Coordinates of C-alpha atoms in Angstrom, one line a residue:
X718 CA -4.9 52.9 -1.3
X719 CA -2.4 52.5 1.3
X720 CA 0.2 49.7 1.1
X721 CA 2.6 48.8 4.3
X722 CA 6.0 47.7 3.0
X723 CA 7.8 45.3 5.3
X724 CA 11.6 44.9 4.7
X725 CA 14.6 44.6 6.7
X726 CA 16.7 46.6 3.7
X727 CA 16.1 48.8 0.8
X728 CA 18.2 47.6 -1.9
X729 CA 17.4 48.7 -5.3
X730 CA 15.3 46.2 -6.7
X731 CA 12.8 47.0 -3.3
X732 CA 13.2 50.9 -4.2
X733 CA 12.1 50.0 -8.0
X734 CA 8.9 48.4 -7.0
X735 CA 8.4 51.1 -4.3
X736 CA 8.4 53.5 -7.4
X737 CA 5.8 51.3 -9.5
X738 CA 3.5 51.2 -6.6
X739 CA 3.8 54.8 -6.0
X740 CA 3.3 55.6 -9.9
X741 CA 0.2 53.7 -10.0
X742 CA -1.1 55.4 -7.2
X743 CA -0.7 53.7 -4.0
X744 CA 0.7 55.2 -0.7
X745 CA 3.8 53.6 0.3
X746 CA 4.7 53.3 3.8
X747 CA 8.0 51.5 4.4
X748 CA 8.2 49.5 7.6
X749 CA 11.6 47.9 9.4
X750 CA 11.6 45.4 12.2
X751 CA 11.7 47.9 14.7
X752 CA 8.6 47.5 17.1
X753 CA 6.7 46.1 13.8
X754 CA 3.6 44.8 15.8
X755 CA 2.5 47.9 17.5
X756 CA 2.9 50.1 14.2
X757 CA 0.9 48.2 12.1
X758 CA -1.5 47.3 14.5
X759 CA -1.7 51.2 15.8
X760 CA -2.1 52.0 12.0
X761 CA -4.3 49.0 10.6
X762 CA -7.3 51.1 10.3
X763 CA -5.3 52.7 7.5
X764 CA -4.0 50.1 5.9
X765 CA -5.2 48.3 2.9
X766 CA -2.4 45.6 2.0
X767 CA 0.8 44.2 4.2
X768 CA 3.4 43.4 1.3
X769 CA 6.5 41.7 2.9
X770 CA 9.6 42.0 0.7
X771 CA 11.7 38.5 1.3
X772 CA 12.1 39.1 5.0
X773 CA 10.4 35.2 6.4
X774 CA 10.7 36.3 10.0
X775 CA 8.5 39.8 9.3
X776 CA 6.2 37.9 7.3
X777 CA 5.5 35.4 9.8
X778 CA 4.8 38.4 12.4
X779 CA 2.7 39.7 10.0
X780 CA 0.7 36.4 9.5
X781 CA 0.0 35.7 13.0
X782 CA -1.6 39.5 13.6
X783 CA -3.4 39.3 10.3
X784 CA -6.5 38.7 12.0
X785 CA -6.2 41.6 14.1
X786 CA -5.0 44.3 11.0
X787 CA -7.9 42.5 8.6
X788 CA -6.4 43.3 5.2
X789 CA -4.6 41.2 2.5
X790 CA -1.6 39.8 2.8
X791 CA 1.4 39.3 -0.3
X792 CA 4.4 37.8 0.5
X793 CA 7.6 38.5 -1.9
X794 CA 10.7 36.3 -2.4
X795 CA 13.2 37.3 -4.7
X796 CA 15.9 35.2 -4.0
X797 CA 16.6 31.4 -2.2
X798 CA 15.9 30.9 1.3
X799 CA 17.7 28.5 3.3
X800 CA 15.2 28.0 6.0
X801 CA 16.2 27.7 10.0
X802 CA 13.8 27.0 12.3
X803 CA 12.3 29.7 13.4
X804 CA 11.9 31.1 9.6
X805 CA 10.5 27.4 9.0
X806 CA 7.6 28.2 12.3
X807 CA 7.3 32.1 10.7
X808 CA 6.6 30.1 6.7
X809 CA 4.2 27.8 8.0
X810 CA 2.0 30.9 9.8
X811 CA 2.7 32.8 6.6
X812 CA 1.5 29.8 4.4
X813 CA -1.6 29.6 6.1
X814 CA -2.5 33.5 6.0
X815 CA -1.1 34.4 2.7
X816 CA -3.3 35.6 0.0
X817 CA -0.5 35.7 -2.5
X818 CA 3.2 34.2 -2.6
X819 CA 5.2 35.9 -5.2
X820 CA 8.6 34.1 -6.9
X821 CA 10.8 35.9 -8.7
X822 CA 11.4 32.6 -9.8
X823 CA 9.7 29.2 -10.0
X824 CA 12.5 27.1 -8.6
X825 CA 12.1 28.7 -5.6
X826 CA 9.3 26.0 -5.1
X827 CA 11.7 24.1 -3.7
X828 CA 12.3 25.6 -1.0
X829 CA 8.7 25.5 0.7
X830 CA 8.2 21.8 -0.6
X831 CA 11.1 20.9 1.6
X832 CA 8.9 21.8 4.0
X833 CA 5.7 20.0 3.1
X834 CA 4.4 23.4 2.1
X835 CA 2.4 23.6 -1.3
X836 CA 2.2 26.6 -2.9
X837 CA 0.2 25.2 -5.6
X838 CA -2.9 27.5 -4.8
X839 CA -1.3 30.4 -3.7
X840 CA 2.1 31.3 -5.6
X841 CA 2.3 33.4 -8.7
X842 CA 5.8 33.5 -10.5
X843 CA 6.6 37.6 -11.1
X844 CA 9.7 39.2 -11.6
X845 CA 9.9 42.4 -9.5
X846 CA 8.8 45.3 -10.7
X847 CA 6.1 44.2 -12.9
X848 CA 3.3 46.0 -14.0
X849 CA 0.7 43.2 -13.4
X850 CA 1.5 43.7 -9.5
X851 CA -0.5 47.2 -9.5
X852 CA -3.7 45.4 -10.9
X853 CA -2.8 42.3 -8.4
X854 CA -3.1 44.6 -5.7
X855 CA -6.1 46.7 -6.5
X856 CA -8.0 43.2 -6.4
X857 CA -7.1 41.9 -3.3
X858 CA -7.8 45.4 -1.7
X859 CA -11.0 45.9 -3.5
X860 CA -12.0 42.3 -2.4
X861 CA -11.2 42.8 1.3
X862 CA -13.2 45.9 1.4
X863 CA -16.2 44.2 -0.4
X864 CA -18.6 42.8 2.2
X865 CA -22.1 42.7 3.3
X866 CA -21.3 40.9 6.3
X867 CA -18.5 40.0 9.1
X868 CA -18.2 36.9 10.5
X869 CA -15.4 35.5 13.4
X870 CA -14.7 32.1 12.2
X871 CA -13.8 30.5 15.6
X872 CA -12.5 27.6 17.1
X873 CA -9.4 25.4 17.4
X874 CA -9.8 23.7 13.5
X875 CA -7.6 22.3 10.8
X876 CA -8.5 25.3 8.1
X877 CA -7.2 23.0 5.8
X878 CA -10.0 19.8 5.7
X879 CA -12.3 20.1 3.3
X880 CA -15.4 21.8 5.0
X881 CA -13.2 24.9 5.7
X882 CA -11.4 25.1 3.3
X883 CA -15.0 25.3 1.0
X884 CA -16.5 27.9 3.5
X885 CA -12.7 29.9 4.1
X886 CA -12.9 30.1 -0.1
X887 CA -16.5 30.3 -0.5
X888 CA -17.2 33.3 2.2
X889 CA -14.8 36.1 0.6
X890 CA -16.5 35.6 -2.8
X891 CA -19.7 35.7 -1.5
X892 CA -19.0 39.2 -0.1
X893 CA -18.9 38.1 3.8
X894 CA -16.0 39.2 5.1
X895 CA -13.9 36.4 7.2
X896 CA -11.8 37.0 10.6
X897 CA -9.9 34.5 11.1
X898 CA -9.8 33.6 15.5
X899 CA -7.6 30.3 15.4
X900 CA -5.6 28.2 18.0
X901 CA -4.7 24.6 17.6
X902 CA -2.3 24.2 21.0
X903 CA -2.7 21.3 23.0
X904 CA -5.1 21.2 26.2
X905 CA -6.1 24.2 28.1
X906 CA -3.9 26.7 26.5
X907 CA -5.6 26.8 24.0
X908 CA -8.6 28.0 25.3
X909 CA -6.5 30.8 27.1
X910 CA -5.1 31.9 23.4
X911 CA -8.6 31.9 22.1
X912 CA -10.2 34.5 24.8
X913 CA -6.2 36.7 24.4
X914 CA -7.1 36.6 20.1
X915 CA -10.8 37.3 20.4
X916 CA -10.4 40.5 22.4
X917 CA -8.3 42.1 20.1
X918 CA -11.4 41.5 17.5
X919 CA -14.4 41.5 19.4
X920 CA -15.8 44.7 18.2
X921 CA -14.6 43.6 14.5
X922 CA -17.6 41.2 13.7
X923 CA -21.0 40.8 13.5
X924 CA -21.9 37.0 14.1
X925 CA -19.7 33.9 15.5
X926 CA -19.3 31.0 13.6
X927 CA -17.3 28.0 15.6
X928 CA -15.7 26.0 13.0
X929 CA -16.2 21.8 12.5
X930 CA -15.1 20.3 15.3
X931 CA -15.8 22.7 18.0
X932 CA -17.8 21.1 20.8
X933 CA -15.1 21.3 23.2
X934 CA -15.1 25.0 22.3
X935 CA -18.6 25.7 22.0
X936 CA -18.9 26.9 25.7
X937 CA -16.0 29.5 25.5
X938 CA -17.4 30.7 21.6
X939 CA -20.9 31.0 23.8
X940 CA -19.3 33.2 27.2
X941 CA -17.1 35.6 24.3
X942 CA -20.4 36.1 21.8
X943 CA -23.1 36.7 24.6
X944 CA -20.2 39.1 26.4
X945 CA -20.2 40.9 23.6
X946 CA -24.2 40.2 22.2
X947 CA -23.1 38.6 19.0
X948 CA -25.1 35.5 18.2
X949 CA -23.2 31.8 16.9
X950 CA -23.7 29.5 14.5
X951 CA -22.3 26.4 15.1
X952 CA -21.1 24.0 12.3
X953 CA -21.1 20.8 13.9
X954 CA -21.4 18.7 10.9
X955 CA -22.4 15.2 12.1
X956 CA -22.5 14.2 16.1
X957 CA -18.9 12.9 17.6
X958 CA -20.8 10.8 19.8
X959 CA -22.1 9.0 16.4
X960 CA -18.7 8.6 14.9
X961 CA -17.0 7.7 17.9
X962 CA -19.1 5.4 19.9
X963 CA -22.1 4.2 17.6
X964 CA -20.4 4.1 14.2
X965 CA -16.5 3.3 15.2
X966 CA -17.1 1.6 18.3
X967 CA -14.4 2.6 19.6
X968 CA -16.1 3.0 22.8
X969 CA -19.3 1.2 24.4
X970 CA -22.0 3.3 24.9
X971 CA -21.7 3.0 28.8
X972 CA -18.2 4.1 29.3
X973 CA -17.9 7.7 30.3
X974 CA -16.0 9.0 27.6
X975 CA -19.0 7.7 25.7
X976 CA -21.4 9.3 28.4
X977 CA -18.8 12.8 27.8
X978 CA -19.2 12.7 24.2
X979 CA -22.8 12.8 23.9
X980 CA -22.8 16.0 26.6
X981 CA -20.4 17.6 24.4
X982 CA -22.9 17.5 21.3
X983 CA -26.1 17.9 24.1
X984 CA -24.8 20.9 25.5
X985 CA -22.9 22.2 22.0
X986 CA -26.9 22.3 20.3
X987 CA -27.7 24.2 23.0
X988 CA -25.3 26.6 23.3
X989 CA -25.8 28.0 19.4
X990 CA -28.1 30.0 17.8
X991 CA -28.2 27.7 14.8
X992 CA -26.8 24.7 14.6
X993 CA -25.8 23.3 10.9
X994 CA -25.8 19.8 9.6
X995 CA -24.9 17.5 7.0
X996 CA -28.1 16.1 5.7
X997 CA -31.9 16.2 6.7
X998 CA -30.8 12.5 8.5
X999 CA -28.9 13.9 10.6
X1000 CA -31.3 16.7 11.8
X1001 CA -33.4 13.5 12.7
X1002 CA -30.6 11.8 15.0
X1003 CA -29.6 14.8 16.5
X1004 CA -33.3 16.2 17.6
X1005 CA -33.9 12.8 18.5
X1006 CA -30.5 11.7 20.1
X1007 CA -30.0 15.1 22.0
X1008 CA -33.6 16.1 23.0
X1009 CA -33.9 18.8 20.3
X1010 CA -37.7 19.1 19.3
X1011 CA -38.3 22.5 20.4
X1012 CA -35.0 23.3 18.9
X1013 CA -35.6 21.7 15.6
X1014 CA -36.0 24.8 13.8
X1015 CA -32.6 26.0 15.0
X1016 CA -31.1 22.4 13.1
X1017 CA -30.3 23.7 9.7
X1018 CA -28.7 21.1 7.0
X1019 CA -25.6 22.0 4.4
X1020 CA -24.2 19.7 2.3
X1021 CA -19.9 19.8 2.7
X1022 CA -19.4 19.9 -1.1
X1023 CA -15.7 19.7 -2.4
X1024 CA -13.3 22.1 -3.5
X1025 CA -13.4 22.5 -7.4
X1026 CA -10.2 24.5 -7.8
X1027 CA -8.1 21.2 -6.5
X1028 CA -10.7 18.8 -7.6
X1029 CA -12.6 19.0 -11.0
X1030 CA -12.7 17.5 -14.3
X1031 CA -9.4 16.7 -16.4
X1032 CA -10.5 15.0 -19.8
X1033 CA -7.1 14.4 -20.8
X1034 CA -5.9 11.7 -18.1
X1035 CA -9.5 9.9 -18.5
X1036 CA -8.4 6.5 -19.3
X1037 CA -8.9 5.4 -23.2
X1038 CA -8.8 1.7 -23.5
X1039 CA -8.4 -1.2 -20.9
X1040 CA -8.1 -1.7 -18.2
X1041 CA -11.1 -0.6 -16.9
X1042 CA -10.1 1.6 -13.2
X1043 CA -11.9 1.6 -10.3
X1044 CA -11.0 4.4 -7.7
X1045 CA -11.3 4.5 -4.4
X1046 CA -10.0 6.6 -1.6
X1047 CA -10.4 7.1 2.1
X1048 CA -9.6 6.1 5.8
X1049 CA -10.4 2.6 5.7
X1050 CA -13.5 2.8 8.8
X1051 CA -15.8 0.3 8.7
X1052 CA -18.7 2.3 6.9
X1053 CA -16.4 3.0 3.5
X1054 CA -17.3 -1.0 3.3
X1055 CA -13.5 -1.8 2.4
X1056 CA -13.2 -4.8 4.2
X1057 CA -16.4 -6.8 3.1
X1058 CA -18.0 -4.9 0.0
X1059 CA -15.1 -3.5 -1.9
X1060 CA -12.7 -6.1 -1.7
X1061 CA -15.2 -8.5 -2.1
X1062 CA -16.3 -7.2 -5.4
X1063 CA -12.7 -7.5 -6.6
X1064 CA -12.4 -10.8 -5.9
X1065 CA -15.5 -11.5 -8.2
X1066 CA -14.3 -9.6 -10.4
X1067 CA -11.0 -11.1 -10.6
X1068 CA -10.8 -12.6 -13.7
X1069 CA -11.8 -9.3 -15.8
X1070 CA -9.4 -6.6 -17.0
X1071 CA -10.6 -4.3 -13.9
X1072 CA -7.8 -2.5 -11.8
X1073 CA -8.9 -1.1 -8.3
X1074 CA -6.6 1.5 -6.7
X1075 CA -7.1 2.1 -3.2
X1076 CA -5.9 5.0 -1.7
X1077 CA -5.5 5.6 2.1
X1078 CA -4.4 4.0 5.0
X1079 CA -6.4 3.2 8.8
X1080 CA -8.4 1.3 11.1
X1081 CA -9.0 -1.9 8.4
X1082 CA -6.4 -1.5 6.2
X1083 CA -4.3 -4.6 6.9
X1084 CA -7.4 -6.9 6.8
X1085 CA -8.0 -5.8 3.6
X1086 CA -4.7 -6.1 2.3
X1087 CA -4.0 -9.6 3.6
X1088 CA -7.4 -10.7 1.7
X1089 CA -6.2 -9.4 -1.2
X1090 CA -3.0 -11.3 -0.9
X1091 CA -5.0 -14.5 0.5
X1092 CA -7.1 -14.4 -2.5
X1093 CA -4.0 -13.4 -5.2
X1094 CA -5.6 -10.2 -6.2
X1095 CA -3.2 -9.0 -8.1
X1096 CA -5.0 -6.1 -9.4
X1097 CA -5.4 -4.6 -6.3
X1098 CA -3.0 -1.6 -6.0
X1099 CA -2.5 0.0 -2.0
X1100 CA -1.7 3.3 -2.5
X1101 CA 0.0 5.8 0.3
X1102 CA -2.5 8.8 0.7
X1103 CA -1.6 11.5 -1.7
X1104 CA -1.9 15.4 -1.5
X1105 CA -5.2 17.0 -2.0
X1106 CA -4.5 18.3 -6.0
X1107 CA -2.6 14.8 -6.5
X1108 CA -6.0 13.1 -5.3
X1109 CA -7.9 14.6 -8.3
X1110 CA -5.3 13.1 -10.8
X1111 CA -6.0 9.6 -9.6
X1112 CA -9.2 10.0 -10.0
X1113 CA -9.2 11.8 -13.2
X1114 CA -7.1 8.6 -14.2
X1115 CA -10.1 6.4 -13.3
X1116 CA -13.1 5.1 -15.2
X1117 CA -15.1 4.7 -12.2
X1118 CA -15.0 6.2 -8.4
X1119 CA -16.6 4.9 -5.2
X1120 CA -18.7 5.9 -2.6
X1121 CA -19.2 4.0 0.8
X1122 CA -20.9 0.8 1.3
X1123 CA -20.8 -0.3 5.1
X1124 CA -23.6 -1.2 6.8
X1125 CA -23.7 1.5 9.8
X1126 CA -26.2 3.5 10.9
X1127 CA -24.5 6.8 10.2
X1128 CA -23.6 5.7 6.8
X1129 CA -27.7 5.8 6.1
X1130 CA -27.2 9.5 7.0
X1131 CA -24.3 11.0 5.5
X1132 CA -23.1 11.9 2.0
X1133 CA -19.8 10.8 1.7
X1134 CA -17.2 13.6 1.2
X1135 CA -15.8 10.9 -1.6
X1136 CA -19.2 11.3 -2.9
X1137 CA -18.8 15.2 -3.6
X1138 CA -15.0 14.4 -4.8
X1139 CA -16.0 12.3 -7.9
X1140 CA -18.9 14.7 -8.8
X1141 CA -16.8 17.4 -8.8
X1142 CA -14.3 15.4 -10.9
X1143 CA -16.9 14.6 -13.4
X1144 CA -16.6 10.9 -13.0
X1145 CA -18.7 8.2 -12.7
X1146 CA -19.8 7.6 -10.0
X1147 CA -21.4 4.0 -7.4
X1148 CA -21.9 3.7 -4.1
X1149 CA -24.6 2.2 -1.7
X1150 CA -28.2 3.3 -1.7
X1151 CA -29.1 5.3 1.5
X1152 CA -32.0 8.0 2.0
X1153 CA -29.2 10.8 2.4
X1154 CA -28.1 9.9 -0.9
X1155 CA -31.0 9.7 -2.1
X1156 CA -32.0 12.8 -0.6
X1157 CA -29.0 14.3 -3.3
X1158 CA -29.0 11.7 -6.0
X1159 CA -31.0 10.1 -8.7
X1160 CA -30.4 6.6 -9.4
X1161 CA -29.6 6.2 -13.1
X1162 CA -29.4 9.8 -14.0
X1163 CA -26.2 11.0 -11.6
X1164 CA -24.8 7.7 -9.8
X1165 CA -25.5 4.2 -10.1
X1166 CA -26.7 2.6 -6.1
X1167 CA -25.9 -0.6 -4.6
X1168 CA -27.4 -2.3 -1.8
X1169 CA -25.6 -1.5 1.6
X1170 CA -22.6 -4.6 2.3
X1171 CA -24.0 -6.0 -1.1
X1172 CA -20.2 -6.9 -3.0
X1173 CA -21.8 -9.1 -5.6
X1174 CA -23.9 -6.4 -6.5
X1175 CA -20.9 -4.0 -6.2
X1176 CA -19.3 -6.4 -8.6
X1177 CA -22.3 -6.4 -11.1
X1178 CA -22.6 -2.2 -11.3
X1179 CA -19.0 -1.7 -11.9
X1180 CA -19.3 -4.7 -14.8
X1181 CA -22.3 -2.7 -16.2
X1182 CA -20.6 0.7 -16.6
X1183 CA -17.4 -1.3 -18.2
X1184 CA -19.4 -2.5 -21.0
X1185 CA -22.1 0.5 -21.1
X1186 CA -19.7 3.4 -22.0
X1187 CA -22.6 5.5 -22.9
X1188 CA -24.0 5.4 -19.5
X1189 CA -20.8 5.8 -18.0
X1190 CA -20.0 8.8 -19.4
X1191 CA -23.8 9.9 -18.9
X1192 CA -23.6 9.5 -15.5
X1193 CA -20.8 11.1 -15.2
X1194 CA -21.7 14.2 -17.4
X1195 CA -25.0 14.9 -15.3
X1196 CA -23.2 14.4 -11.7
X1197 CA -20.9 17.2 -12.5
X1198 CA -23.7 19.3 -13.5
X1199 CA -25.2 18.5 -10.6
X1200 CA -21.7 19.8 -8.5
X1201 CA -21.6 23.0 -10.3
X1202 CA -25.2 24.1 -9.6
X1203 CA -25.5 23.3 -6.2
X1204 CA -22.0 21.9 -4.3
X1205 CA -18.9 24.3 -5.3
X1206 CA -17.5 26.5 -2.9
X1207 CA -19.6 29.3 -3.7
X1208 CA -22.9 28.0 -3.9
X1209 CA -22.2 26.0 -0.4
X1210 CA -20.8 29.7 0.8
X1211 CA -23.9 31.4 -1.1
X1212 CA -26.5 29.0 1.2
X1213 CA -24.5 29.7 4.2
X1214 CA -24.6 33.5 3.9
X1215 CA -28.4 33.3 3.5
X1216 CA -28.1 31.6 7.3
X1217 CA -26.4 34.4 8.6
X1218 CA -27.8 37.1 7.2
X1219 CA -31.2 35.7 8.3
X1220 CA -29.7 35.2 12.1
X1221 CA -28.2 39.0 12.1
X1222 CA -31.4 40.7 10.9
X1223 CA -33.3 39.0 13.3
X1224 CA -30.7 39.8 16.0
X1225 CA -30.4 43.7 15.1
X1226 CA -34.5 44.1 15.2

């Protein structure tokens, strides 16, 4: 196995873990600054791991032309870093490519939260020259080389909300190899850096995914795949023209950015091979909205799931005795129900020893607050949205989590991600009663359901799981089952690959 070494000097601790690599059998190549790109990419069919000794500036080269050398990634730093801004631009690309951080010690945390960066998932404390790096290694190698399938994951996305970061998880361990073709510049250049990336790659891959939200990019993912006779799946997810214009009204229907949105998604379900979707009820609105019924078979549904290695179940900050917490968290839109249904059931339940924390800030978010202080609800706490992993302490801290409970059309066709969130958490979960719940959930066995802008009968569920702890805990108990069999990263990754491998056989016969 061959290992680049990027450094900008050997010093001796960099020649002692030079010598464990090589007595554990790995092929050392040591690499300077000098012309770095061309090297490793003229050598990258050789490579099997980039290891970048404390140099930022190399490692953030190395990040940004991972997707063209395909092979793990380890970053090493042995020593502070006080970060200017180009090695700030060079950590944030390294962040997001990174398969492994290593600290030579953990304080050097510090230095990447000053820059809003969380190693949580990816940092390992390890002194140089330990033996446990050989092993490290020889897994990240083994688990780059082990696919069944290659897939460019296209588009201009955030790799970071929750649907890719389930799939950009899911896909490795389900043995389908992921090339990463990214650009998130403003306007037209990045349509330019897109077609520059995906020629360096193009004869890498087997099928095209174009990541959630990639209407605008659909047509570009379309001219590069057919150039090329790769075929695309397209994860749109829910319509824009549903959230946008039906469900936030932030447009009427006859405007033409209304009128642009709904050719985006037309043309978008046209344009793929196989279009995926949340729910069954959304395969409905979209063959009906967009004209799709000789299409319909090319609508397939995923659920989005949650990730269970930030989110899952934490028995020791459950609460254990009054009062009883009720969690929420979200964006504040008019289908979570916030502004009618949620507050409303706090101010019935007023007088009880229930505490609600609310987490998140947006479109309603004042309304509801200046109820709460209209009607004195003191036991209403508005919390600033929180990191990801800090989410699932809240609501391992709660008794019971919410859903949504709007009154919208869309809402009677999604799962909401919160939904996922609190079965992945293990907690009890309410929210309304819609047929793409239903489609997931049973009543009673997994969730308890309210009506839809109901907040007296909001008010009446949460009362019944305060003084049914049995049920609560039931509930609760059953929904994460559910999660585990059917929602985590690899089982949403493990449905996924069945897609593809279904699309690529019929393409190669």
């Amino acid at each position: 196995m061959k290992i680049a070494f990027l450094t900008e000097k050997i010093e001796p601790k960099a020649e002692a873990e030079i010598k464990l690599l090589e007595d554990n059998g790995f092929e050392v190549l040591v690499f300077d600054s000098k012309n770095l790109e061309g090297r490793l990419i003229n050598q990258r069919k050789d490579l099997d791991l980039i290891y970048v000794w404390q140099a930022i500036g190399l490692a953030g080269l190395a990040a940004k032309i991972k997707f063209i050398l395909q092979t793990a990634l380890v970053y090493r730093q042995n020593e502070k870093i006080s970060f200017n801004q180009d090695q700030k631009k060079a950590a944030k690309y390294l962040f997001a490519e990174a398969d492994k951080i290593l600290l030579a010690d953990n304080d050097f945390v510090s230095d990447w939260q000053a820059m809003n960066l969380d190693l949580y998932e990816q940092k390992l404390v390890l002194p140089s020259a330990d033996e446990k790096i050989a092993g490290l290694f020889e897994d990240l190698i083994k688990a780059n080389k082990n696919y069944d399938l290659r897939i460019c994951y296209f588009g201009s996305f955030d790799q970071y909300y929750t649907r890719n970061r389930i799939l950009l998880k899911g896909l490795p361990r389900n043995q389908v190899k992921v090339i990463k073709v990214n650009d998130r510049s403003a306007k037209l250049a990045k349509f330019f850096k897109l077609w520059r990336m995906h020629r360096k790659i193009k004869n890498d891959y087997d099928l095209m995914f174009v990541a959630f939200q990639g209407q605008l990019i659909m047509p570009l993912a379309w001219l590069l795949a057919r150039l090329n006779k790769k075929k695309i799946v397209f994860d749109a997810i829910f319509s824009i023209y549903d959230s946008v214009v039906l469900d936030r009204k932030e447009v009427s229907p006859r405007t033409f950015r209304a009128k642009y949105l709904h050719f985006l998604d037309w043309l978008a379900c046209r344009l793929a091979d196989i279009v995926i979707v949340h729910t069954k009820f959304h395969k409905e609105f979209f063959i009906e909205e967009f004209g799709l019924k000789n299409r319909a078979d090319k609508i397939v549904t995923l659920y989005v799931g949650a990730d269970n290695e930030l989110l899952f179940p934490r028995p020791e900050l459950a609460p254990k005795a009054d009062p009883f917490v009720v969690h929420f968290h979200g964006s504040y839109i008019p289908a979570q129900g916030l502004e009618h249904v949620i507050i409303g059931a706090a101010k019935i339940l007023k007088e009880e020893n229930i505490v609600f924390n609310l987490i998140g800030r947006g479109q309603s978010y004042q309304e509801v607050k200046n109820k709460a202080a209209e009607w004195q609800l003191n036991k209403v706490n508005f919390i600033k949205p929180v990191p990801y992993r800090v989410l699932g302490k809240y609501m391992n801290q709660s008794d019971v989590c919410l859903g949504s409970f709007g009154v919208s059309p869309k809402i009677t066709r999604v799962v909401p991600l919160k939904v996922f969130e609190a079965l992945a958490c293990g907690r009890a979960l309410i929210t309304a009663r819609t047929p793409a719940i239903l489609e997931l959930l049973t009543e009673g066995e997994n969730c308890l359901l309210t009506e839809m802008g109901e907040p007296q009968d909001l008010a009446e569920k949460i009362l019944y799981l305060k003084n049914n702890p049995a049920v609560k805990e039931k509930i609760a108990k059953n929904g994460y089952d559910l999660f585990v069999n059917n929602l985590s990263p690899n089982a949403s990754a493990n449905k996924l690959k069945k897609i593809f491998l279904s699309l690529y056989e019929t393409n190669q016969r």
